[in-house]
Amino acid sequence: MCGIVGYVGDKDAYPLLINGLKRLEYRGYDSAGVALIGSQGLRIHKCQGKVSDLEAHMRDVDRSGNVGIGHTRWATHGAPNDVNAHPHVSTSGDLALIHNGIIENYAPLKEELRSRGHTFRSETDTEVLVNLIEDIQRSEEVDLPEAVRLALENVVGAYAIAVIDRKSPGMLVAARKSSPLVIGIGEHGEHYLASDATPIVEHTKNVVYMEDGEIAIIDRTKGLKIRNVKNQEKTPFIQALEMHLETLEKGGYDHFMLKEIHEQPRSIRDSMRGRLNLAQGEVVLGGIKDYEQKFVNAKRILILGCGTSWHAGLVGEYLFEELARIPVEVEYASEFRYRNPIIHEDDIVIAISQSGETADTLAAIELAKGRGATIIGICNVVGSSIPRVTHAGSYTHAGPEIGVASTKAFTAQVTVLTLMALMVGHKKGTISGSRFHRLLNELDAIPSKVEQVLKNEAQIKYIADIYKNATNALYLGRGYTFPVALEGALKLKEISYIHAEGYPAAEMKHGPIALIDEEMPVFVIATKGASYEKVVSNIQEVKARKGKVIAIVTEGDTVVKGLADHAIAIPETPDALVPLLSVVPMQLISYHIAVMLGRNVDQPRNLAKSVTVE
Ligand code: F6R
């Protein structure tokens, strides 16, 4: 949510900033802006809209400067317009600041600053912060880094910020609390700053992930210094980035989302690599090895997440309860933290997050950690905040997910949850050896089965064309596929803006059946398995009311095929693994409907990836 970039060095800052903003645009696309310091002093350019709008606006202006900051915004305080776009400037015009996060106590600070002569042009909390820094700089007569440090002592909220000062033209000061910041260290003494490593990877592989409470002072001649809020100097911990540039490109696909859907055979395989060992007949999850016994002894598992990650958590509930016989509660992180949840010291909390930055999930983790629970992370973005606050965890290895709608992250999360549940069930003896080995073999076969599902794309596109003008849709599943129904509905609504609801198939008769008429497409996961006959009855109930049924069936099925308006076949697999296959047609249906409706698939309206505000 909001993307930040910065550059200090000898090169022209502007092209680096604008390319960096394009990489970060998934974090918000309400407005974009840059501030540059060069021989012409400090210049700010910003406008409502996308980074491409900013680029067009910049065509006729002076873009020189070796120090600069840039921002792409997801609006929180104030409408998405030119005035509220970042960077924000202090009253004197000397300081420019960009911000990702929320300053909660901005209102009283604004009043006080007003009484001290500061003026405000925007409705943002960020403009308050830049004026606070300037106020301290002047009243305390301190340099920029110290003014930033003192200002942040007065601030309540979350932030990643970068500030430049017309009077210190070779310097950039950055700070973070609960919002991510990465610094790239270039070969020739130049420095890059960004909300994540994607704008940095093409320039350098040497990065420093800033910690909460740290302030970075990047100086063109003196290099990088990091201090903490108590003003103690810290040695920057330089890490090698494991990210490849080609993973950040569309690679010939029309959209990142489509590329990411098609990457799933690979991303699922990568999430199992080195963990599922068929030859030895074992699951080894190195990242949680020291916590295996805790899992085995756990009386309860709590799974926390938001959105798609929460849906993956629901699949995890079925997996852990069935395979490891451990009671599981799956909670929306945002709800969990605002009640007074009962947390025991012997609880295992699994926090799921693609970005590893979701503010609600982070806060829920802190709450559970504070009450003594063991926190295990399942995250995709290496070096993000959540893996750094958990006790242990397993990365999903899905690779960068850039489309705002989550696809390959979901299947990678479910893969890791399946491995965890199998490992614990095997160690506990709650599944027989033969079932364990059968499931390992079946899981190993999933990537090639996903490839088979992807071959149905032409049929799925044909179905998408028929239903693209629907105004509502229902998604039904049962058991393991109920979370897939929720995920299918979420995918459709977020990228096509068609209203959709996911339900357990049996719940339909308790209300939603009233919605069914000949206009209503009903997507039903009706694969062979424990609830097959029951789902067949549910399909008949829909057909009796003239609803249109699009069923996901097991290859070779004839019964549902005979009943449904359309049947999309997926290869046979045990119930526990059906989510990994059945979600793929759901993703493709939503994708093609959204494309046919002319939606911006990778950047749907009002949304942003990496939700760093509560
Ligand atoms: C939906 C989607 C969101 C995220 C949610 C959690 O397609 O992408 O619902 O799943 O915002 O994000 P992470 O997984 O990064 O914590």
XYZ file of C-alpha atoms and ligand atoms in Angstrom:
630
model
C 0.000 0.000 0.000
C 1.827 3.021 -1.379
C 5.199 2.443 -2.921
C 8.315 4.404 -2.096
C 11.529 4.778 -4.093
C 14.639 6.853 -3.605
C 18.042 7.344 -5.182
C 21.291 8.992 -4.097
C 24.323 8.774 -6.376
C 25.977 10.075 -9.514
C 23.439 8.909 -12.085
C 20.323 10.763 -13.201
C 17.787 9.943 -10.510
C 14.612 10.391 -12.577
C 14.725 7.314 -14.866
C 15.632 5.146 -11.884
C 12.760 6.546 -9.856
C 10.160 6.218 -12.588
C 11.145 2.626 -13.404
C 11.124 1.818 -9.704
C 7.619 3.274 -9.373
C 6.419 1.090 -12.252
C 7.612 -1.968 -10.347
C 5.854 -0.791 -7.195
C 2.623 0.292 -8.861
C 0.885 -2.856 -7.567
C 1.043 -1.181 -4.134
C -1.285 1.642 -5.170
C -2.147 3.581 -8.278
C -4.211 6.582 -7.185
C -1.466 9.123 -7.862
C 2.275 9.318 -8.392
C 4.993 11.879 -7.852
C 8.707 12.569 -7.629
C 10.955 15.132 -5.955
C 14.396 15.791 -7.425
C 17.357 17.773 -6.187
C 19.788 19.039 -8.804
C 21.435 22.237 -9.923
C 17.965 23.805 -10.215
C 17.258 23.164 -6.533
C 14.348 21.063 -5.265
C 11.556 20.298 -7.744
C 8.337 18.414 -7.123
C 6.157 16.879 -9.821
C 3.051 14.911 -9.006
C -0.354 14.125 -10.387
C -3.442 12.021 -9.897
C -3.455 8.749 -11.803
C -0.923 6.160 -12.693
C 2.832 6.268 -13.048
C 2.330 6.523 -16.828
C 0.362 9.762 -16.236
C 3.262 11.128 -14.226
C 5.652 10.077 -16.971
C 3.564 11.959 -19.559
C 3.483 15.015 -17.293
C 7.281 14.867 -16.893
C 7.988 14.915 -20.631
C 8.275 18.703 -20.817
C 9.901 19.507 -17.487
C 13.454 19.566 -16.188
C 14.123 16.050 -14.919
C 17.746 16.525 -13.838
C 19.047 15.660 -10.393
C 21.163 12.997 -8.705
C 19.103 12.740 -5.569
C 15.386 12.042 -5.595
C 12.387 10.331 -4.127
C 9.234 8.943 -5.743
C 5.865 7.695 -4.586
C 2.874 5.795 -5.912
C -0.187 6.243 -3.718
C -3.085 4.211 -2.408
C -5.241 6.915 -0.842
C -6.013 6.764 2.881
C -6.347 10.367 4.124
C -7.810 12.562 1.430
C -9.143 11.944 -2.060
C -6.895 10.685 -4.830
C -6.070 14.042 -6.482
C -3.046 16.131 -7.445
C -2.890 18.041 -4.155
C -2.974 14.945 -1.976
C -0.383 13.170 -4.142
C 3.078 12.707 -2.622
C 5.755 14.068 -2.242
C 4.511 16.610 0.273
C 6.422 19.802 0.916
C 7.033 21.727 4.137
C 5.682 25.267 4.547
C 9.028 26.846 3.586
C 9.313 24.617 0.529
C 12.673 23.241 1.692
C 11.676 19.688 2.608
C 9.951 17.038 0.490
C 8.667 13.822 2.017
C 7.036 10.587 0.853
C 5.220 8.237 3.185
C 3.684 4.780 3.251
C 1.516 4.200 6.326
C -0.728 6.239 8.573
C 0.053 8.932 11.138
C -2.741 8.331 13.642
C -2.247 11.482 15.744
C -2.010 13.789 12.751
C -5.028 15.906 13.785
C -3.656 17.342 17.093
C -0.208 17.727 15.520
C -1.756 19.675 12.636
C -3.537 22.044 15.013
C -0.349 22.692 16.942
C 1.699 23.246 13.804
C -0.952 25.605 12.447
C -0.704 27.678 15.622
C 3.052 27.843 14.987
C 2.578 29.312 11.540
C 2.664 26.240 9.290
C 0.247 26.123 6.406
C -1.332 23.050 4.832
C -2.491 22.497 1.294
C -3.588 18.852 1.369
C -5.853 16.670 3.506
C -3.075 14.166 4.173
C -1.458 13.032 7.388
C 1.868 13.086 5.534
C 1.918 16.851 5.140
C 1.713 17.103 8.924
C 4.832 14.988 9.307
C 6.939 17.002 6.860
C 5.980 20.193 8.677
C 6.696 18.660 12.047
C 10.205 17.780 10.855
C 10.724 21.307 9.595
C 9.395 22.788 12.822
C 11.850 20.736 14.878
C 14.712 21.467 12.479
C 14.169 25.186 13.057
C 13.194 25.341 16.711
C 15.866 22.883 17.903
C 18.447 23.963 15.328
C 19.326 20.377 14.444
C 20.287 18.710 11.172
C 17.820 16.746 9.039
C 18.517 13.243 10.472
C 18.108 14.480 14.045
C 14.957 16.431 13.172
C 13.483 13.273 11.621
C 14.393 11.257 14.705
C 12.842 13.792 17.102
C 9.732 14.155 14.952
C 9.167 10.416 14.901
C 9.252 10.390 18.712
C 6.047 12.447 18.544
C 4.296 10.333 15.984
C 1.817 7.513 16.599
C 1.226 5.180 13.671
C 2.960 3.264 10.951
C 5.371 4.647 8.450
C 8.055 4.181 5.900
C 9.285 7.632 4.941
C 11.946 9.277 2.841
C 12.827 12.968 3.155
C 15.091 15.256 1.187
C 16.109 18.811 2.007
C 16.938 21.582 -0.450
C 19.594 22.793 2.003
C 21.299 19.352 2.246
C 21.214 18.466 -1.463
C 23.310 15.294 -1.257
C 21.325 13.620 1.482
C 18.250 11.417 1.838
C 16.895 10.364 5.230
C 14.596 7.340 5.525
C 12.885 5.691 8.477
C 10.537 2.789 9.070
C 8.050 1.527 11.600
C 5.686 -1.275 10.528
C 5.989 -0.428 6.812
C 8.789 -1.957 4.755
C 11.926 -0.319 3.385
C 14.901 -1.851 1.607
C 18.169 -0.109 0.728
C 20.239 -1.257 -2.239
C 23.967 -0.618 -2.191
C 25.361 -0.042 -5.668
C 28.858 -0.888 -6.905
C 29.925 2.731 -7.326
C 28.754 4.071 -3.982
C 25.218 4.871 -5.141
C 22.204 3.906 -3.027
C 18.668 2.876 -3.902
C 15.694 2.893 -1.582
C 12.386 1.095 -2.102
C 9.374 -0.437 -0.377
C 10.510 -3.827 -1.631
C 13.427 -5.194 -3.566
C 11.742 -5.267 -6.985
C 12.960 -1.781 -8.104
C 16.448 -2.532 -6.782
C 17.242 -5.953 -8.231
C 18.211 -4.659 -11.672
C 20.842 -2.347 -10.136
C 22.387 -4.355 -7.325
C 21.982 -7.597 -5.400
C 23.361 -6.116 -2.155
C 20.563 -4.974 0.076
C 19.853 -3.934 3.643
C 16.342 -4.603 4.961
C 15.620 -1.828 7.450
C 14.273 -2.827 10.848
C 11.492 -1.091 12.743
C 12.725 1.982 14.554
C 15.720 2.480 12.279
C 16.689 5.707 10.525
C 18.924 5.549 7.459
C 21.051 8.507 6.461
C 22.201 8.172 2.874
C 24.782 10.729 1.852
C 26.289 11.108 -1.636
C 29.800 11.464 -0.243
C 29.669 9.770 3.147
C 27.593 6.725 2.148
C 25.050 4.917 4.338
C 24.652 5.209 8.102
C 21.912 3.610 10.151
C 20.812 4.780 13.582
C 18.053 3.622 15.851
C 15.479 5.850 17.517
C 17.767 6.210 20.528
C 20.384 7.688 18.197
C 22.724 4.706 18.510
C 24.636 3.852 15.367
C 24.053 0.380 13.894
C 26.136 -1.581 11.410
C 24.054 -2.186 8.279
C 23.492 -5.914 7.704
C 24.059 -6.431 3.978
C 22.332 -9.426 2.388
C 22.477 -10.883 -1.105
C 19.176 -10.607 -2.931
C 17.794 -13.840 -4.330
C 15.500 -12.452 -7.000
C 15.681 -12.675 -10.758
C 14.702 -9.859 -13.054
C 12.715 -12.071 -15.456
C 10.326 -12.968 -12.613
C 9.270 -9.302 -12.599
C 8.371 -9.163 -16.288
C 5.197 -10.345 -18.053
C 7.203 -12.818 -20.130
C 4.949 -12.618 -23.193
C 1.619 -12.857 -21.317
C -0.952 -10.073 -21.612
C -1.173 -9.651 -17.858
C 0.802 -10.604 -14.779
C -2.273 -12.399 -13.459
C -2.398 -14.730 -16.456
C 1.330 -15.353 -16.241
C 1.007 -16.134 -12.540
C -1.908 -18.536 -13.120
C 0.196 -20.369 -15.701
C 3.220 -20.408 -13.418
C 1.434 -22.603 -10.887
C 2.872 -25.949 -11.972
C 6.296 -24.422 -11.348
C 5.427 -22.470 -8.199
C 3.760 -25.476 -6.549
C 6.773 -27.608 -7.474
C 9.133 -24.961 -6.025
C 7.127 -24.850 -2.806
C 7.628 -28.626 -2.426
C 11.243 -28.733 -3.592
C 13.593 -30.178 -0.992
C 10.647 -30.676 1.349
C 8.740 -33.561 -0.165
C 11.160 -36.441 -0.386
C 9.506 -39.357 -2.174
C 12.599 -41.548 -2.139
C 12.884 -41.360 1.655
C 9.134 -41.165 2.123
C 9.298 -38.061 4.297
C 8.433 -34.394 4.566
C 11.225 -32.129 5.795
C 10.380 -28.500 6.516
C 13.763 -27.089 7.503
C 12.382 -23.749 8.663
C 10.171 -25.313 11.341
C 12.345 -28.332 12.226
C 12.925 -27.056 15.779
C 9.175 -26.698 16.282
C 8.057 -30.139 15.099
C 7.535 -31.419 18.614
C 5.499 -28.340 19.522
C 3.239 -29.117 16.554
C 2.928 -32.727 17.622
C 2.000 -31.681 21.185
C -0.215 -28.751 20.165
C -3.707 -28.808 21.651
C -4.850 -26.217 19.159
C -3.729 -24.395 16.031
C -4.867 -20.864 15.234
C -4.513 -19.757 11.633
C -4.463 -16.019 10.890
C -4.636 -14.252 7.545
C -6.651 -11.898 5.363
C -8.400 -12.298 2.010
C -6.997 -15.074 -0.127
C -4.509 -16.019 2.591
C -7.448 -16.524 4.948
C -9.028 -18.828 2.361
C -5.804 -20.838 2.228
C -6.001 -20.979 6.025
C -9.500 -22.485 5.783
C -8.097 -25.278 3.609
C -5.421 -25.647 6.299
C -8.154 -26.190 8.890
C -9.528 -29.176 6.979
C -6.008 -30.526 6.434
C -4.785 -30.287 10.026
C -8.012 -31.565 11.532
C -8.226 -34.531 9.195
C -4.587 -35.512 8.920
C -3.121 -34.435 12.269
C -6.260 -34.449 14.434
C -5.478 -31.038 15.917
C -8.392 -28.630 16.438
C -7.954 -25.542 14.264
C -9.513 -22.107 14.352
C -9.081 -19.839 11.359
C -9.411 -16.156 12.075
C -9.464 -13.006 10.035
C -6.411 -11.230 11.455
C -8.368 -7.974 11.587
C -11.108 -9.470 13.777
C -8.776 -11.480 15.967
C -6.851 -8.460 17.161
C -9.845 -6.335 18.078
C -11.467 -8.733 20.463
C -9.905 -10.321 23.475
C -9.010 -13.715 22.027
C -8.180 -16.651 24.236
C -4.608 -17.631 23.472
C -2.749 -20.380 25.312
C 1.009 -20.672 25.605
C 0.904 -24.083 23.952
C -1.083 -22.794 20.966
C 0.562 -22.786 17.587
C -0.356 -19.761 15.520
C 0.166 -20.034 11.769
C 0.233 -16.616 10.096
C -0.284 -16.704 6.338
C 0.615 -13.781 4.099
C 1.818 -13.493 0.532
C 3.361 -10.058 1.025
C 4.508 -10.610 4.593
C 3.509 -6.987 5.216
C -0.244 -7.048 5.886
C -0.764 -4.678 8.814
C -3.667 -6.598 10.365
C -1.782 -9.890 10.230
C 1.327 -8.293 11.716
C -0.660 -6.778 14.572
C -2.459 -10.087 15.252
C 0.918 -11.836 15.393
C 2.221 -9.326 17.928
C -0.862 -9.921 20.064
C -0.512 -13.715 19.982
C 3.237 -13.516 20.521
C 2.733 -11.265 23.516
C 0.527 -13.952 25.054
C 3.201 -16.610 24.689
C 1.999 -18.553 21.617
C 4.433 -19.990 19.085
C 4.137 -18.173 15.762
C 4.859 -19.958 12.498
C 4.838 -17.920 9.280
C 3.862 -18.979 5.781
C 4.962 -16.058 3.607
C 6.049 -15.495 0.059
C 8.148 -12.335 0.098
C 11.575 -13.113 1.466
C 12.838 -10.582 3.991
C 9.400 -9.046 4.553
C 8.173 -8.031 8.001
C 6.134 -11.097 9.029
C 8.939 -13.669 8.635
C 11.045 -11.402 10.802
C 8.631 -11.362 13.728
C 7.612 -15.040 13.691
C 9.467 -17.718 15.665
C 9.919 -19.869 12.582
C 8.275 -20.498 9.245
C 8.286 -21.864 5.739
C 8.483 -19.620 2.708
C 6.168 -20.476 -0.160
C 8.700 -19.948 -3.001
C 5.963 -18.893 -5.426
C 8.207 -16.102 -6.749
C 7.098 -12.456 -7.001
C 3.330 -12.103 -7.375
C 2.619 -8.810 -9.104
C -1.008 -9.090 -10.237
C -3.070 -7.597 -7.426
C -5.387 -10.625 -7.392
C -3.607 -13.443 -5.640
C -3.370 -16.715 -7.591
C -0.123 -18.626 -7.413
C 0.371 -17.464 -3.825
C -2.853 -19.287 -2.843
C -1.803 -22.626 -4.322
C 1.694 -22.251 -2.858
C 0.217 -21.521 0.597
C -2.066 -24.558 0.353
C 0.907 -26.679 -0.765
C 2.943 -25.658 2.288
C -0.034 -26.213 4.614
C -0.503 -29.674 3.089
C 3.149 -30.509 3.683
C 2.917 -29.262 7.288
C -0.248 -31.229 8.045
C 1.209 -34.365 6.466
C 4.449 -33.993 8.395
C 2.644 -33.508 11.712
C 0.094 -36.273 11.024
C 2.886 -38.693 10.150
C 4.900 -37.807 13.268
C 1.805 -38.058 15.477
C 0.701 -41.302 13.878
C -2.734 -39.892 13.112
C -2.500 -41.089 9.495
C -1.399 -44.536 8.505
C 1.934 -45.019 6.782
C 0.245 -46.181 3.601
C -2.057 -43.148 3.443
C 0.877 -40.842 4.148
C 2.858 -42.337 1.279
C -0.110 -42.289 -1.058
C -0.721 -38.614 -0.316
C 2.962 -37.802 -0.838
C 2.803 -39.417 -4.268
C -0.434 -37.643 -5.106
C 0.973 -34.291 -3.973
C 4.052 -34.858 -6.087
C 1.778 -35.370 -9.110
C -0.144 -32.111 -8.549
C 2.080 -29.820 -10.701
C 1.580 -31.983 -13.792
C -2.155 -32.224 -13.048
C -2.336 -28.411 -12.841
C -0.726 -28.381 -16.286
C -3.591 -30.571 -17.496
C -6.174 -28.224 -15.956
C -4.547 -25.275 -17.724
C -5.103 -27.034 -21.033
C -8.845 -26.404 -20.550
C -8.324 -22.663 -20.938
C -10.060 -22.440 -24.333
C -13.198 -24.078 -22.886
C -13.035 -21.825 -19.818
C -12.746 -18.755 -22.056
C -15.787 -19.917 -23.996
C -17.764 -20.229 -20.731
C -16.486 -16.823 -19.585
C -17.895 -15.283 -22.754
C -21.356 -16.701 -22.027
C -21.507 -15.379 -18.442
C -19.506 -12.161 -18.722
C -22.591 -9.958 -18.458
C -23.958 -11.587 -15.304
C -24.502 -9.161 -12.455
C -24.318 -11.798 -9.720
C -22.754 -15.224 -9.318
C -22.839 -17.962 -6.714
C -19.951 -20.280 -5.909
C -20.611 -23.520 -4.076
C -18.275 -26.081 -2.572
C -18.336 -28.581 0.238
C -15.650 -29.753 2.654
C -12.241 -29.036 1.228
C -13.748 -27.116 -1.658
C -15.848 -24.701 0.384
C -12.797 -22.383 0.783
C -12.251 -22.710 -2.979
C -15.809 -21.459 -3.539
C -14.992 -18.429 -1.371
C -11.785 -17.870 -3.282
C -13.545 -18.203 -6.648
C -16.103 -15.588 -5.622
C -13.398 -13.230 -4.361
C -11.458 -13.538 -7.621
C -14.535 -12.703 -9.675
C -15.598 -9.694 -7.636
C -12.176 -8.123 -7.222
C -11.162 -8.078 -10.876
C -14.453 -8.049 -12.814
C -16.556 -6.059 -10.258
C -19.362 -8.613 -10.609
C -21.020 -9.340 -7.301
C -20.302 -12.929 -6.235
C -20.826 -15.001 -3.097
C -19.216 -18.230 -1.993
C -21.198 -20.678 0.131
C -20.944 -24.206 1.460
C -23.210 -26.021 -1.027
C -25.525 -27.296 1.713
C -26.093 -23.796 3.069
C -27.761 -22.731 -0.140
C -31.143 -23.966 0.979
C -30.877 -21.817 4.124
C -31.139 -18.583 2.178
C -29.116 -18.008 -0.985
C -31.346 -20.331 -3.017
C -33.820 -17.437 -3.071
C -31.433 -15.653 -5.438
C -31.498 -18.332 -8.080
C -33.265 -17.679 -11.356
C -32.426 -18.268 -14.996
C -29.973 -15.315 -14.937
C -27.825 -16.666 -12.129
C -24.595 -18.541 -12.921
C -23.771 -20.993 -10.154
C -20.214 -22.343 -10.101
C -20.170 -25.658 -8.274
C -17.177 -27.790 -7.374
C -18.583 -31.268 -7.765
C -15.555 -33.531 -7.854
C -15.723 -37.223 -6.917
C -15.140 -37.614 -3.177
C -16.771 -37.714 0.243
C -19.596 -35.244 -0.522
C -20.089 -35.996 -4.216
C -23.669 -37.340 -3.955
C -24.714 -34.466 -1.708
C -23.324 -31.900 -4.142
C -25.142 -33.649 -7.008
C -28.376 -33.087 -5.045
C -27.460 -29.422 -4.569
C -26.940 -29.079 -8.326
C -30.377 -30.570 -8.897
C -31.837 -27.995 -6.509
C -30.244 -25.209 -8.569
C -31.410 -26.692 -11.862
C -34.953 -27.076 -10.510
C -34.967 -23.277 -10.112
C -33.572 -22.714 -13.610
C -30.130 -21.581 -12.417
C -27.174 -22.024 -14.770
C -24.667 -24.531 -13.425
C -20.989 -24.468 -14.306
C -19.506 -27.480 -12.585
C -15.923 -28.471 -11.892
C -15.967 -32.255 -12.189
C -13.556 -35.140 -12.008
C -12.371 -36.421 -15.383
C -14.664 -39.191 -16.584
C -17.687 -37.953 -14.613
C -20.932 -38.405 -16.488
C -23.579 -37.737 -13.827
C -22.832 -34.049 -13.207
C -21.978 -33.565 -16.863
C -25.514 -34.645 -17.655
C -27.006 -32.168 -15.199
C -24.834 -29.079 -15.532
C -24.894 -26.498 -18.299
C -21.114 -26.729 -18.532
C -18.617 -29.106 -16.942
C -14.910 -28.377 -16.635
C -12.964 -31.574 -15.946
C -9.953 -31.770 -13.638
C -7.807 -34.863 -13.022
C -8.694 -37.183 -10.175
C -6.922 -36.543 -6.859
C -7.734 -37.221 -3.182
C -10.199 -34.806 -1.522
C -7.413 -33.167 0.494
C -5.664 -32.074 -2.699
C -8.696 -31.023 -4.750
C -8.340 -27.316 -3.773
C -4.993 -27.180 -5.602
C -6.644 -28.222 -8.863
C -10.178 -26.868 -8.585
C -9.122 -23.287 -7.874
C -7.358 -23.013 -11.245
C -10.522 -22.942 -13.426
C -11.972 -20.405 -10.967
C -8.955 -18.141 -11.473
C -9.143 -18.474 -15.267
C -12.898 -17.819 -15.414
C -12.469 -14.582 -13.439
C -9.473 -13.553 -15.501
C -11.213 -14.018 -18.847
C -14.457 -12.387 -17.737
C -12.516 -9.371 -16.467
C -10.525 -9.091 -19.712
C -13.736 -9.357 -21.779
C -15.272 -6.572 -19.674
C -12.246 -4.390 -20.307
C -11.207 -4.255 -16.651
C -7.703 -3.446 -15.515
C -6.940 -7.007 -14.457
C -3.579 -6.441 -12.794
C -4.605 -3.242 -11.048
C -8.300 -3.458 -10.151
C -9.974 -0.312 -8.892
C -9.695 0.663 -5.231
C -7.320 -2.180 -4.440
C -3.625 -2.506 -3.814
C -1.401 -5.396 -3.002
C 0.414 -5.419 0.325
C -2.131 -3.832 2.642
C 0.056 -1.991 5.122
C -2.760 -0.007 6.712
C -5.275 -1.396 9.199
C -7.043 -11.227 -3.088
C -5.892 -10.666 -2.401
C -6.060 -10.195 -1.012
C -4.875 -10.663 -0.158
C -4.963 -10.054 1.233
C -3.858 -10.569 2.141
O -6.731 -11.640 -4.371
O -4.826 -10.581 -2.960
O -7.263 -10.616 -0.475
O -4.900 -12.053 -0.098
O -4.867 -8.671 1.138
O -2.599 -10.245 1.641
P -1.322 -11.000 2.117
O -1.433 -12.417 1.704
O -0.193 -10.298 1.436
O -1.255 -10.870 3.614
